[in-house]
Every structure is written in structure tokens, then in C-alpha cells.
Short mmCIF file of C-alpha atoms in Angstrom, two decimals:
data_model
loop_
_atom_site.label_atom_id
_atom_site.label_comp_id
_atom_site.label_asym_id
_atom_site.label_seq_id
_atom_site.Cartn_x
_atom_site.Cartn_y
_atom_site.Cartn_z
CA UNK A 14 -6.88 32.22 4.22
CA UNK A 15 -3.29 32.22 4.35
CA UNK A 16 -0.72 31.52 1.60
CA UNK A 17 2.61 30.19 1.91
CA UNK A 18 5.42 28.86 -0.16
CA UNK A 19 8.43 26.31 0.71
CA UNK A 20 11.55 26.63 -0.60
CA UNK A 21 15.19 25.50 -0.06
CA UNK A 22 14.16 21.84 1.07
CA UNK A 23 14.98 18.68 0.07
CA UNK A 24 11.38 16.61 -1.56
CA UNK A 25 10.92 14.67 1.38
CA UNK A 26 11.10 17.46 3.83
CA UNK A 27 8.91 19.47 1.48
CA UNK A 28 6.21 17.10 0.95
CA UNK A 29 5.98 16.70 4.56
CA UNK A 30 5.63 20.69 5.38
CA UNK A 31 2.99 20.82 2.58
CA UNK A 32 0.70 18.02 4.02
CA UNK A 33 1.23 19.69 7.13
CA UNK A 34 0.13 23.27 6.01
CA UNK A 35 -2.69 21.82 4.02
CA UNK A 36 -4.05 20.01 6.70
CA UNK A 37 -4.09 23.54 8.83
CA UNK A 38 -6.13 25.37 6.25
CA UNK A 39 -3.07 26.87 4.07
CA UNK A 40 -3.09 27.67 0.69
CA UNK A 41 0.53 26.31 -0.68
CA UNK A 42 1.92 28.13 -3.45
CA UNK A 43 4.61 27.07 -5.65
CA UNK A 44 6.26 30.40 -6.16
CA UNK A 45 6.62 33.89 -4.55
CA UNK A 46 3.07 35.29 -5.44
CA UNK A 47 1.73 39.12 -5.08
CA UNK A 48 -0.86 37.06 -2.10
CA UNK A 49 2.00 35.08 -0.42
CA UNK A 50 1.75 35.82 3.11
CA UNK A 51 4.63 33.28 4.33
CA UNK A 52 7.63 31.96 2.60
CA UNK A 53 9.11 29.32 4.58
CA UNK A 54 13.29 28.81 3.66
CA UNK A 55 15.42 25.74 4.23
CA UNK A 56 18.89 25.42 4.26
CA UNK A 57 19.33 25.57 0.35
CA UNK A 58 16.67 28.78 -0.35
CA UNK A 59 18.01 30.99 -2.94
CA UNK A 60 18.24 34.76 -2.34
CA UNK A 61 16.11 35.66 -4.81
CA UNK A 62 12.89 34.26 -3.60
CA UNK A 63 13.67 35.81 0.13
CA UNK A 64 14.45 39.13 -1.22
CA UNK A 65 11.27 39.13 -3.68
CA UNK A 66 9.08 38.03 -0.62
CA UNK A 67 10.88 40.44 1.87
CA UNK A 68 10.30 43.34 -0.82
CA UNK A 69 6.61 42.84 -1.34
CA UNK A 70 5.97 42.23 2.72
CA UNK A 71 5.77 38.60 2.88
CA UNK A 72 6.59 37.34 6.06
CA UNK A 73 10.35 34.87 5.57
CA UNK A 74 10.19 31.96 8.04
CA UNK A 75 12.35 28.67 8.94
CA UNK A 76 10.39 25.31 9.18
CA UNK A 77 10.62 25.63 13.15
CA UNK A 78 9.02 29.09 12.97
CA UNK A 79 6.55 27.90 10.88
CA UNK A 80 5.50 24.51 12.70
CA UNK A 81 5.68 26.38 16.11
CA UNK A 82 3.39 29.23 14.27
CA UNK A 83 0.67 26.75 13.09
CA UNK A 84 0.65 24.58 16.06
CA UNK A 85 0.01 27.49 18.57
CA UNK A 86 -2.67 28.89 15.70
CA UNK A 87 -4.38 25.69 15.72
CA UNK A 88 -4.36 24.96 19.35
CA UNK A 89 -6.01 28.40 19.62
CA UNK A 90 -8.77 27.48 16.96
CA UNK A 91 -9.46 24.37 18.52
CA UNK A 92 -10.08 25.63 22.15
CA UNK A 93 -12.41 28.51 20.54
CA UNK A 94 -13.93 25.55 18.54
CA UNK A 95 -14.24 23.27 21.45
CA UNK A 96 -16.56 25.83 23.03
CA UNK A 97 -19.10 24.46 20.60
CA UNK A 98 -21.00 22.22 21.55
CA UNK A 99 -21.01 19.55 18.75
CA UNK A 100 -24.37 17.98 17.59
CA UNK A 101 -22.75 14.76 16.42
CA UNK A 102 -20.01 12.31 17.56
CA UNK A 103 -18.92 8.56 16.08
CA UNK A 104 -20.70 7.19 19.29
CA UNK A 105 -23.56 8.45 18.58
CA UNK A 106 -26.96 6.66 17.09
CA UNK A 107 -26.93 6.76 13.55
CA UNK A 108 -27.72 3.79 11.10
CA UNK A 109 -24.47 4.28 9.33
CA UNK A 110 -22.40 4.34 12.10
CA UNK A 111 -24.43 1.31 14.10
CA UNK A 112 -23.58 -0.42 11.21
CA UNK A 113 -19.46 0.44 10.84
CA UNK A 114 -19.27 -0.45 14.68
CA UNK A 115 -21.38 -3.64 14.29
CA UNK A 116 -18.71 -4.56 11.44
CA UNK A 117 -15.78 -3.73 13.46
CA UNK A 118 -16.65 -5.61 16.18
CA UNK A 119 -17.86 -8.98 13.98
CA UNK A 120 -14.81 -8.59 11.39
CA UNK A 121 -17.40 -8.67 8.54
CA UNK A 122 -16.98 -7.02 5.28
CA UNK A 123 -19.32 -4.39 4.28
CA UNK A 124 -20.22 -3.39 0.48
CA UNK A 125 -20.22 0.15 0.03
CA UNK A 126 -20.50 2.99 -2.72
CA UNK A 127 -17.50 5.64 -2.04
CA UNK A 128 -18.03 9.02 -3.51
CA UNK A 129 -14.54 10.20 -3.51
CA UNK A 130 -11.09 9.06 -4.37
CA UNK A 131 -9.60 8.33 -7.82
CA UNK A 132 -12.93 6.12 -8.18
CA UNK A 133 -15.19 7.73 -6.95
CA UNK A 134 -18.75 6.27 -7.54
CA UNK A 135 -17.66 3.01 -7.63
CA UNK A 136 -18.29 -0.06 -5.33
CA UNK A 137 -15.99 -1.34 -3.04
CA UNK A 138 -15.67 -4.63 -0.61
CA UNK A 139 -14.10 -2.81 2.85
CA UNK A 140 -13.34 -4.68 6.07
CA UNK A 141 -13.56 -1.56 8.95
CA UNK A 142 -10.70 -1.47 10.93
CA UNK A 143 -11.34 1.49 13.35
CA UNK A 144 -13.24 4.62 13.18
CA UNK A 145 -11.78 7.69 13.88
CA UNK A 146 -12.74 10.92 15.96
CA UNK A 147 -13.12 13.11 12.79
CA UNK A 148 -15.20 11.13 11.22
CA UNK A 149 -13.34 8.98 9.24
CA UNK A 150 -12.82 5.25 8.80
CA UNK A 151 -9.56 3.15 8.24
CA UNK A 152 -10.54 -0.08 6.52
CA UNK A 153 -8.93 -2.62 4.12
CA UNK A 154 -9.91 -2.08 0.52
CA UNK A 155 -11.19 -5.77 -0.29
CA UNK A 156 -11.41 -4.60 -4.06
CA UNK A 157 -7.68 -3.93 -4.58
CA UNK A 158 -5.39 -7.26 -5.22
CA UNK A 159 -3.19 -6.32 -2.33
CA UNK A 160 -6.02 -5.24 0.30
CA UNK A 161 -4.47 -1.66 1.27
CA UNK A 162 -5.62 0.06 4.58
CA UNK A 163 -7.38 3.20 3.56
CA UNK A 164 -8.89 5.94 5.11
CA UNK A 165 -12.45 6.67 4.01
CA UNK A 166 -14.50 9.90 4.92
CA UNK A 167 -18.13 8.57 6.45
CA UNK A 168 -19.60 11.38 4.69
CA UNK A 169 -18.88 9.99 1.25
CA UNK A 170 -19.77 6.49 2.19
CA UNK A 171 -23.09 5.28 0.54
CA UNK A 172 -24.64 1.80 1.77
CA UNK A 173 -27.71 0.46 -0.13
CA UNK A 174 -30.79 0.59 2.29
CA UNK A 175 -28.68 2.80 5.15
CA UNK A 176 -29.32 6.28 5.80
CA UNK A 177 -26.34 8.33 5.05
CA UNK A 178 -24.44 10.42 7.38
CA UNK A 179 -24.56 14.00 7.10
CA UNK A 180 -21.81 15.70 8.74
CA UNK A 181 -21.76 19.58 9.56
CA UNK A 182 -18.33 21.07 7.69
CA UNK A 183 -17.71 22.76 11.18
CA UNK A 184 -17.42 19.44 13.08
CA UNK A 185 -15.18 18.09 10.23
CA UNK A 186 -12.71 21.15 10.51
CA UNK A 187 -12.74 20.73 14.19
CA UNK A 188 -11.67 17.28 14.32
CA UNK A 189 -9.36 17.28 11.80
CA UNK A 190 -7.75 20.47 13.16
CA UNK A 191 -7.63 18.80 16.78
CA UNK A 192 -5.94 15.66 15.29
CA UNK A 193 -3.27 17.25 13.55
CA UNK A 194 -2.35 19.81 16.01
CA UNK A 195 -2.07 17.58 19.07
CA UNK A 196 -2.00 14.31 17.46
CA UNK A 197 -4.58 11.38 16.96
CA UNK A 198 -2.15 9.16 19.45
CA UNK A 199 0.27 10.70 22.04
CA UNK A 200 2.48 7.88 22.73
CA UNK A 201 2.92 4.28 21.16
CA UNK A 202 1.16 2.81 24.14
CA UNK A 203 -2.16 4.80 22.92
CA UNK A 204 -1.85 2.85 19.53
CA UNK A 205 -1.56 -0.26 21.03
CA UNK A 206 -4.95 0.46 23.59
CA UNK A 207 -6.90 1.71 20.17
CA UNK A 208 -5.65 -1.38 18.07
CA UNK A 209 -4.63 -4.65 20.33
CA UNK A 210 -8.20 -6.05 19.88
CA UNK A 211 -7.86 -5.66 15.98
CA UNK A 212 -4.13 -6.61 15.77
CA UNK A 213 -5.05 -9.87 17.94
CA UNK A 214 -8.30 -10.51 15.42
CA UNK A 215 -5.82 -10.44 12.37
CA UNK A 216 -3.90 -13.16 14.17
CA UNK A 217 -0.89 -11.91 15.74
CA UNK A 218 0.88 -12.18 19.09
CA UNK A 219 0.91 -8.36 20.35
CA UNK A 220 3.77 -7.40 22.19
CA UNK A 221 4.91 -4.00 23.81
CA UNK A 222 8.33 -2.95 25.32
CA UNK A 223 9.12 -0.11 27.78
CA UNK A 224 12.07 2.08 28.22
CA UNK A 225 14.02 2.86 31.66
CA UNK A 226 11.15 5.01 32.60
CA UNK A 227 8.57 2.46 32.01
CA UNK A 228 7.18 4.38 29.21
CA UNK A 229 5.97 2.23 26.37
CA UNK A 230 8.49 2.93 23.40
CA UNK A 231 8.21 -0.35 20.99
CA UNK A 232 4.68 -2.08 19.77
CA UNK A 233 5.39 -5.42 17.77
CA UNK A 234 2.98 -8.08 16.19
CA UNK A 235 4.78 -11.71 16.05
CA UNK A 236 3.43 -14.66 14.22
CA UNK A 237 3.47 -18.00 15.50
CA UNK A 238 5.67 -21.25 15.96
CA UNK A 239 3.80 -24.63 14.92
CA UNK A 240 3.43 -25.65 18.55
CA UNK A 241 1.58 -22.17 19.08
CA UNK A 242 4.20 -20.40 20.72
CA UNK A 243 4.75 -16.71 19.57
CA UNK A 244 7.94 -15.79 17.69
CA UNK A 245 10.23 -13.04 19.65
CA UNK A 246 11.15 -11.72 16.07
CA UNK A 247 8.38 -9.27 15.09
CA UNK A 248 7.00 -9.07 11.64
CA UNK A 249 6.05 -5.58 11.95
CA UNK A 250 7.31 -3.26 14.42
CA UNK A 251 6.77 0.50 15.84
CA UNK A 252 9.34 2.07 17.95
CA UNK A 253 10.22 5.39 19.45
CA UNK A 254 13.83 6.66 19.39
CA UNK A 255 14.22 10.00 20.93
CA UNK A 256 17.58 10.55 19.65
CA UNK A 257 16.17 10.92 16.21
CA UNK A 258 14.77 14.46 16.97
CA UNK A 259 13.07 15.23 13.86
CA UNK A 260 11.83 11.76 12.48
CA UNK A 261 11.67 9.72 15.99
CA UNK A 262 9.09 6.91 14.84
CA UNK A 263 10.26 4.25 13.03
CA UNK A 264 7.79 1.49 11.53
CA UNK A 265 10.22 -1.69 10.51
CA UNK A 266 8.84 -4.86 8.53
CA UNK A 267 10.67 -7.90 8.22
CA UNK A 268 9.69 -8.67 4.81
CA UNK A 269 10.75 -5.19 3.45
CA UNK A 270 14.46 -3.54 3.07
CA UNK A 271 13.27 -0.25 3.91
CA UNK A 272 13.09 1.14 7.34
CA UNK A 273 10.57 4.30 7.15
CA UNK A 274 10.90 7.05 10.04
CA UNK A 275 8.26 9.71 10.44
CA UNK A 276 8.16 13.09 12.24
CA UNK A 277 4.14 12.31 12.88
CA UNK A 278 3.39 9.36 15.07
CA UNK A 279 -0.11 9.21 13.62
CA UNK A 280 1.58 8.62 10.19
CA UNK A 281 3.75 5.99 11.41
CA UNK A 282 0.67 4.24 13.02
CA UNK A 283 -1.15 4.23 9.86
CA UNK A 284 1.63 2.33 8.11
CA UNK A 285 1.95 -0.30 11.16
CA UNK A 286 -1.35 -1.05 10.63
CA UNK A 287 -1.19 -1.02 7.13
CA UNK A 288 1.83 -3.32 7.14
CA UNK A 289 0.36 -5.35 9.90
CA UNK A 290 -2.74 -6.16 8.05
CA UNK A 291 -1.08 -6.64 4.70
CA UNK A 292 0.80 -9.47 6.54
CA UNK A 293 -1.93 -10.77 8.32
CA UNK A 294 -3.76 -14.52 8.21
CA UNK A 295 -6.92 -12.39 6.90
CA UNK A 296 -5.28 -10.55 4.18
CA UNK A 297 -3.71 -13.99 3.01
CA UNK A 298 -7.12 -15.57 2.95
CA UNK A 299 -8.61 -13.20 0.99
CA UNK A 300 -6.38 -13.48 -1.45
CA UNK A 301 -6.75 -16.90 -2.03
#
């Protein structure tokens, strides 16, 4: 297993690189250790770490080299693993999968015991929103006061009287690597197609906009006037700004001052759905 250390980056960029490395199977070190394979350096990297890494044979990379190397490596891994026929998908028949799909379709809450996270083993009420190919469930956690949208691993979900899901580690690794290397969503139109019905079910008017080339570059959710007509000003908006070459995906919320940007559409889409649910009529009704 490859080891890597990041140095010379700002906190935000470093944390993002660390998450990418972990998602792709690297062990992240906080310093230059004897078993270090790679030292990834930013603009403010100190010469002592670089010299130490070079002297002991660790490869010194820029962030761009690391990302390109990781993408190539993981695409190759995905291609090799795709040759293996999966034994289970989220669309196969299974009591737990059937119950979750039914809950998504009918927008009904589920009572679960979740064997993961900070409250491992505790009972929770959730509202399932969407089921992803890597065997994770995006759902609103109704047991928390603000009803945040969270990610739940299916193999950690227990529902009384329902057979638990047992997923082979190889299948999980395959799905996660594929999701991260190529992205769960290739563009904003795919986010729209994946969540349009869910957003409308939350009580939103959903609108999309296209650029000059006819490509969808913005997804909005809007509330309504008393006469039933949708407002033009969005409550939450997800957009693509190609002029920002490093963090082109932008998630705006009418009720917050910050405008976070993202390097990966998956992360931006996750925030977009979370904000949309937090401001929806469903969430507000649950607080009463």
C-alpha cells in the first residue's frame, strides 16, 4: 500500500488532497517517514522535507502530478476489476434493498440501527433520498435537530425483522474507486436527472439553464409565490463556472453568506442536495 505526505499547501487544499488520497487507497503520513513512497509538495514546501524525501528515495510530486498519477492508476484498477462479474448490485432483489427503494418511492421514513459513525449502534429515523451504486444511501437524519442529509453505508444498516445486506469487500472497493476516479456525476445535467423527482417531492420548483453550447451549466431550486407561480430567484443553486479551472463547481444558498466552491462535482452535488432538503417544506414540517 502506497504512503504519501502532503506539505506546502493551504489547509483547505491540503485537506482536499488528503481526502482524495484516502479515497484512492493511500496511507497518509503527517511527516517524511522511512516507508514514505511519495512527498506531494505545494508552493510553500520547505526544502528540508524535500531533501530528506529525495535522499531516502521517496518520489517528490506536485499536486498536479499526484492527481494525474492517481487518476491513471485508479482507472486501470477499475478496468481490471470491471472484468470480474459483480455478484450483487443495488437493483437486485434483496429484502433491505427492496425496503429502501420502496421508502424512496413513497417518501416514507425508516427506523434503523446504524452500526457506524459517532453514534454507532444507536437507533435513528431517516428519510431515504437516493441509493448510490457504491452501496451507500443518501438520507435525511431525522434524529438530528437540523435533519442533515448524510451518507449511510448499506452494510452498516440494521432494520428489525429485515435481512441485513452482506456486500463483498471487492464490490465495495470497486464501486468507490470507480465513483471517485470518473465521478458519480459527469455534469450538472446528470445531477438534475438523478434528483429532479426528489427535489420536486420536497416541494421545490426545479429549473435548469444552458450555456451557449447547449450544455446544462446551472441547476436551481425555487420556492413559489402564493398564487402558485415559481419565483425566479433560486433558494439553492448549483452551477459550473469553467473560468475557475481548479474549483469550477459553485453551490449558492439564498439564506447563507458563504458561497463554497468545489473541485469535484460529487461534493458540490452533495452540498446542493443537503441545502435543498434543509430548506424544503419536508424539513420544516419535521421541525414542528
